[in-house]
Amino acid sequence: MFAARRIEYVKTLLKKVGIDPARLEMYNLSAAMGPRWAEMCDEFVDRIRNLGPSPIWLASRKQSEKGVTEQ
Amino acid sequence: MKSGSNLERVIASGKMAVTAELGPPMSADPHEVIHKAGQLKGFCDAANITDCQTAVVRISSIAAAFIAQREGLEPVMQMTCRDRNRIAMQADLLGAAALGLKNCLCIAGDHQKFGASGKLKGHPGAKNVYDVDTCQLVGIMKKMRDEGLQQGGDKLEVAPKFFIGASWTPMGDPMDFRPYNLKKKVDAGADFIQTQGIYDMELFKSQMEKARNLGLHERTAILAGIIVPKSAMMLKYMDSSVAGVTVPKELIDRMNKAKAAAGDDKKKMRELQEQEGIKIAVELVQQALEIPGIKGVHIQAIEWESAMEPIVKAAGLYPRPVLPAE
Amino acid sequence: MIVGKQKPFDEIWDMVKGFKKVLVYGCNTCVAICHAGGSKEAELLASMLRMRAKQEGLDLLIDSAGIERHCEPEFFEPLDEKVKTYDLILSTACGVGVNFLADRLAGAIPVYPGINTSFYGAVPEAGFFVELCGGCGNCILHLTGGICPIVRCSKSLMNGPCGGTDKGKCEVSSETDCAWFLIVERMKKLGTLEKLFEVQPPRDWSTATHGGPRRISLEHIRAYEAEEEKKATLTGEGK
């Protein structure tokens, strides 16, 4: 599957810029698999929660805080 | 006489020639060259002084050849196409001739990337030259000697008189082309040829037959290369990893047997293998000298120069002829 | 075509991080085919640089753009004005493109290379590129069965294989074919093996890079172009 290989490639790019590749995942399922879909969503949300805020979000916030105090 | 070197005189006399090999050290100290020259002197007609073999920096071939000559050992300086362009080559040839050197072997040289695959670091990031190849270098040297001209056409006041050599890998791929490879080197002007190490004499005989059919044995002096085996491990390595070398299983078995005879005694293991290695080398020398068209042997006892004496003596090639210079 | 490979990301980042407004400028000819520097790769690289800049807390504007070619002046024209608004151009064109654009900008804005231009090559299969020509300026492929010994032989030998050929492979790497092994086999098939028996004399390398920078001038075309230009100016004046 071409998409799967591309996801793997993008993971290597994310790693290069300092983003944990675990923040990107590809899931495979059919439109009739509603319950499984919910499960996957929960699973991924849990994973991201455990990883914490993204470094980009953290850096942006730090900067805006700095902006506020400076003002 | 083209050069008047001792090697040329021995070959011209019709006697079987013997050449050896001396690898210069990675050191600015000349004593190792002097020591090795002392071990080889008297047991060969000339000794090749390698030119940064495996692309590792060592005392230059010309300088080490000069030291050897001073010690009374006739050198065959080597020149690779890897490190010099035609300007540096010809300048070095003039310099070498001015120092009294008379033999030169032309080779392509191990690629600098290949050298790094061994134990040493080498210089895999070096820029190589390969301005000319072996055939072309042979031709340049011949033009200098016979026409007194540089490759570019400028005249030389005094021409360098070299006895010109080239290497030949008779059993390298593509094997059916190798006799023609030799022919090109002879056509270019090679006076003598030293072959890659030979263990498979039957295969070499068939390649020699092809060379004879081209009439090459009459136009150049072919010296069969013999690399003295030191251990079973070395023979296995040569068989599997050295290009153009195949070792018959029977020879490896003989070495293994010699090793096994020593039991657990490490020192004895080495001694017995070395003894067997010398025996094998003597047999190879004798077999090679019987092949029609062969004019001598090039015996390489790599980092084991003391092996030359027993081999040359046992092969009935001692004493070496003493021929007066013209 | 010209084959290149994107430079390591950290190396690019070190080049870029000191600037404020950067344009990643792609070329959609050769380097797009080898997935190194087309518009798509330029966009991707710009996006990665933005992610990195954000994390480092740097205020960096990074855009991307692409044009068909970086080796002919007319392709640059539509973006000339836009290009001048940046303080660094990170070119993902080949080295020719980097030089040509830097000359065009004449020191007004720096042009840095985003890719390593590697060789003239072909694409035997998707995602695989091999060097087949050295651009030496004096072709001898008619003598060697269409296989170039100058770049396909590690030692650029002209008179046959060296002693390092092992089972048809080069001493430099067991993954590299020995060019002379291939040449001999090809010449046998062509029935012209005897062509290889002739000694090739030392080459004149002055047609390669060893004769100084090279140029080719087609006078008839240049004269015609000059005339057309003259005509255009004249009719322009007539209006």
Coordinates of N, CA and C in Angstrom, one line a residue, chain B residues 21 167-172 175 178 182 193-209 211 222-229 234-235 238-239 242-249 251-252 277-302:
Chain B
E21 N 60.2 -9.0 -3.0 CA 59.4 -7.8 -2.7 C 59.8 -7.2 -1.4
S167 N 52.5 -5.3 -14.4 CA 51.9 -6.5 -13.7 C 50.9 -7.2 -14.6
W168 N 50.6 -8.4 -14.3 CA 49.6 -9.1 -15.1 C 48.8 -10.0 -14.1
T169 N 47.5 -10.0 -14.2 CA 46.6 -10.8 -13.3 C 46.1 -11.9 -14.3
P170 N 46.8 -13.0 -14.5 CA 46.4 -13.9 -15.5 C 45.0 -14.6 -15.3
M171 N 44.7 -14.7 -14.0 CA 43.4 -15.4 -13.7 C 42.3 -14.5 -13.2
G172 N 42.4 -13.2 -13.5 CA 41.4 -12.3 -13.1 C 40.2 -12.3 -14.1
M175 N 38.4 -13.7 -17.7 CA 39.6 -14.5 -17.9 C 40.0 -14.6 -19.4
R178 N 42.2 -11.7 -20.5 CA 43.5 -11.5 -19.8 C 44.7 -11.6 -20.7
L182 N 47.5 -8.6 -21.4 CA 49.0 -8.8 -21.4 C 49.6 -8.3 -22.7
I193 N 57.3 -8.8 -17.1 CA 56.0 -8.9 -16.6 C 56.1 -9.7 -15.3
Q194 N 55.5 -9.2 -14.2 CA 55.4 -10.0 -13.0 C 53.9 -10.2 -12.8
T195 N 53.6 -11.5 -12.5 CA 52.2 -11.8 -12.4 C 51.7 -11.7 -11.0
Q196 N 50.4 -11.7 -10.8 CA 49.7 -11.8 -9.5 C 50.1 -13.2 -9.0
G197 N 50.0 -13.3 -7.7 CA 50.3 -14.6 -7.0 C 49.5 -15.8 -7.6
I198 N 50.2 -16.9 -7.9 CA 49.6 -18.0 -8.5 C 49.7 -19.2 -7.6
Y199 N 48.5 -19.8 -7.3 CA 48.5 -21.1 -6.6 C 47.9 -22.2 -7.4
D200 N 47.0 -21.8 -8.4 CA 46.4 -22.8 -9.2 C 47.3 -22.9 -10.5
M201 N 48.3 -23.8 -10.5 CA 49.2 -23.9 -11.6 C 48.6 -24.4 -12.9
E202 N 47.6 -25.3 -12.8 CA 47.0 -25.8 -14.0 C 46.3 -24.7 -14.8
L203 N 45.6 -23.9 -14.0 CA 44.9 -22.7 -14.7 C 45.9 -21.8 -15.3
F204 N 47.0 -21.5 -14.5 CA 48.0 -20.6 -15.0 C 48.6 -21.2 -16.3
K205 N 48.8 -22.5 -16.3 CA 49.4 -23.1 -17.6 C 48.5 -22.8 -18.8
S206 N 47.2 -22.9 -18.6 CA 46.3 -22.7 -19.7 C 46.3 -21.3 -20.2
Q207 N 46.5 -20.3 -19.2 CA 46.6 -18.9 -19.6 C 47.9 -18.6 -20.3
M208 N 48.9 -19.3 -19.8 CA 50.3 -19.1 -20.5 C 50.3 -19.7 -21.9
E209 N 49.5 -20.7 -22.1 CA 49.4 -21.3 -23.4 C 48.8 -20.3 -24.4
A211 N 48.9 -17.0 -24.0 CA 49.9 -16.0 -24.1 C 50.9 -16.4 -25.2
I222 N 58.3 -13.0 -18.8 CA 57.2 -13.2 -17.9 C 57.7 -13.9 -16.6
L223 N 57.6 -13.3 -15.5 CA 58.0 -13.9 -14.2 C 56.8 -14.3 -13.4
A224 N 56.7 -15.5 -13.1 CA 55.5 -16.0 -12.4 C 55.5 -15.6 -10.9
G225 N 54.4 -15.0 -10.5 CA 54.3 -14.5 -9.1 C 54.0 -15.6 -8.1
I226 N 54.8 -15.7 -7.1 CA 54.5 -16.7 -6.0 C 54.4 -16.0 -4.7
I227 N 53.3 -16.1 -4.0 CA 53.1 -15.5 -2.7 C 53.3 -16.6 -1.7
V228 N 54.3 -16.4 -0.8 CA 54.6 -17.5 0.1 C 53.5 -17.6 1.2
P229 N 52.9 -18.8 1.3 CA 51.8 -18.9 2.3 C 52.4 -19.1 3.7
M234 N 45.6 -17.6 6.0 CA 46.0 -16.7 5.0 C 45.6 -17.3 3.6
L235 N 45.8 -18.6 3.4 CA 45.4 -19.2 2.1 C 43.9 -19.1 1.9
M238 N 43.2 -15.5 0.9 CA 43.6 -15.3 -0.4 C 42.6 -15.8 -1.4
D239 N 42.1 -17.0 -1.1 CA 41.2 -17.7 -2.0 C 39.9 -17.0 -2.1
V242 N 40.9 -12.3 -2.4 CA 41.9 -11.5 -3.2 C 41.5 -11.8 -4.7
A243 N 41.3 -10.6 -5.4 CA 40.9 -10.7 -6.8 C 41.9 -11.4 -7.6
G244 N 41.4 -12.3 -8.5 CA 42.3 -13.0 -9.4 C 43.1 -14.1 -8.8
V245 N 42.9 -14.5 -7.6 CA 43.6 -15.6 -6.9 C 42.7 -16.7 -6.5
T246 N 42.9 -17.9 -7.0 CA 42.2 -19.1 -6.4 C 43.2 -20.0 -5.9
V247 N 42.9 -20.6 -4.7 CA 43.8 -21.6 -4.1 C 43.2 -22.9 -4.1
P248 N 43.9 -23.9 -4.7 CA 43.3 -25.3 -4.7 C 43.1 -25.8 -3.3
K249 N 42.0 -26.5 -3.1 CA 41.7 -27.0 -1.8 C 42.8 -27.9 -1.2
L251 N 46.0 -27.5 -1.3 CA 47.0 -26.7 -0.6 C 46.5 -26.2 0.8
I252 N 45.2 -25.8 0.8 CA 44.6 -25.4 2.1 C 44.6 -26.6 3.1
G277 N 54.5 -23.9 4.5 CA 54.4 -22.7 3.6 C 55.6 -22.6 2.7
I278 N 56.8 -22.8 3.3 CA 58.0 -22.7 2.5 C 58.1 -23.8 1.5
K279 N 57.7 -25.0 2.0 CA 57.7 -26.2 1.1 C 56.8 -26.0 -0.1
I280 N 55.6 -25.5 0.2 CA 54.6 -25.2 -0.9 C 55.2 -24.2 -1.9
A281 N 55.8 -23.1 -1.3 CA 56.4 -22.1 -2.2 C 57.5 -22.7 -3.1
V282 N 58.3 -23.5 -2.5 CA 59.4 -24.1 -3.3 C 58.8 -25.0 -4.5
E283 N 57.7 -25.8 -4.1 CA 57.1 -26.6 -5.2 C 56.5 -25.7 -6.3
L284 N 55.8 -24.6 -5.8 CA 55.2 -23.7 -6.8 C 56.2 -23.1 -7.7
V285 N 57.4 -22.7 -7.1 CA 58.4 -22.1 -7.9 C 58.9 -23.1 -9.0
Q286 N 59.1 -24.3 -8.5 CA 59.6 -25.3 -9.5 C 58.7 -25.6 -10.6
Q287 N 57.4 -25.7 -10.2 CA 56.3 -26.0 -11.2 C 56.3 -24.8 -12.2
A288 N 56.3 -23.6 -11.7 CA 56.2 -22.4 -12.6 C 57.4 -22.4 -13.6
L289 N 58.6 -22.7 -13.1 CA 59.8 -22.6 -13.9 C 59.7 -23.6 -15.1
E290 N 58.9 -24.6 -14.9 CA 58.8 -25.7 -16.0 C 57.9 -25.3 -17.1
I291 N 57.1 -24.2 -16.9 CA 56.1 -23.8 -17.9 C 56.8 -23.1 -19.0
P292 N 56.6 -23.6 -20.3 CA 57.2 -23.0 -21.4 C 56.9 -21.5 -21.5
G293 N 58.0 -20.7 -21.7 CA 57.7 -19.2 -21.8 C 58.0 -18.5 -20.6
I294 N 58.1 -19.2 -19.4 CA 58.4 -18.5 -18.2 C 59.9 -18.2 -18.0
K295 N 60.2 -17.0 -17.7 CA 61.6 -16.6 -17.6 C 62.1 -16.3 -16.2
G296 N 61.3 -16.6 -15.2 CA 61.7 -16.5 -13.8 C 60.5 -16.4 -12.9
V297 N 60.8 -16.1 -11.6 CA 59.8 -16.1 -10.6 C 59.9 -14.8 -9.8
H298 N 58.7 -14.3 -9.4 CA 58.6 -13.1 -8.5 C 58.1 -13.6 -7.2
I299 N 59.0 -13.8 -6.2 CA 58.6 -14.4 -5.0 C 58.3 -13.3 -3.9
Q300 N 57.0 -13.4 -3.4 CA 56.7 -12.4 -2.4 C 56.5 -13.0 -1.1
A301 N 57.5 -12.7 -0.2 CA 57.3 -13.2 1.2 C 56.9 -12.0 2.0
I302 N 55.6 -11.7 2.1 CA 55.2 -10.4 2.6 C 55.4 -10.3 4.1

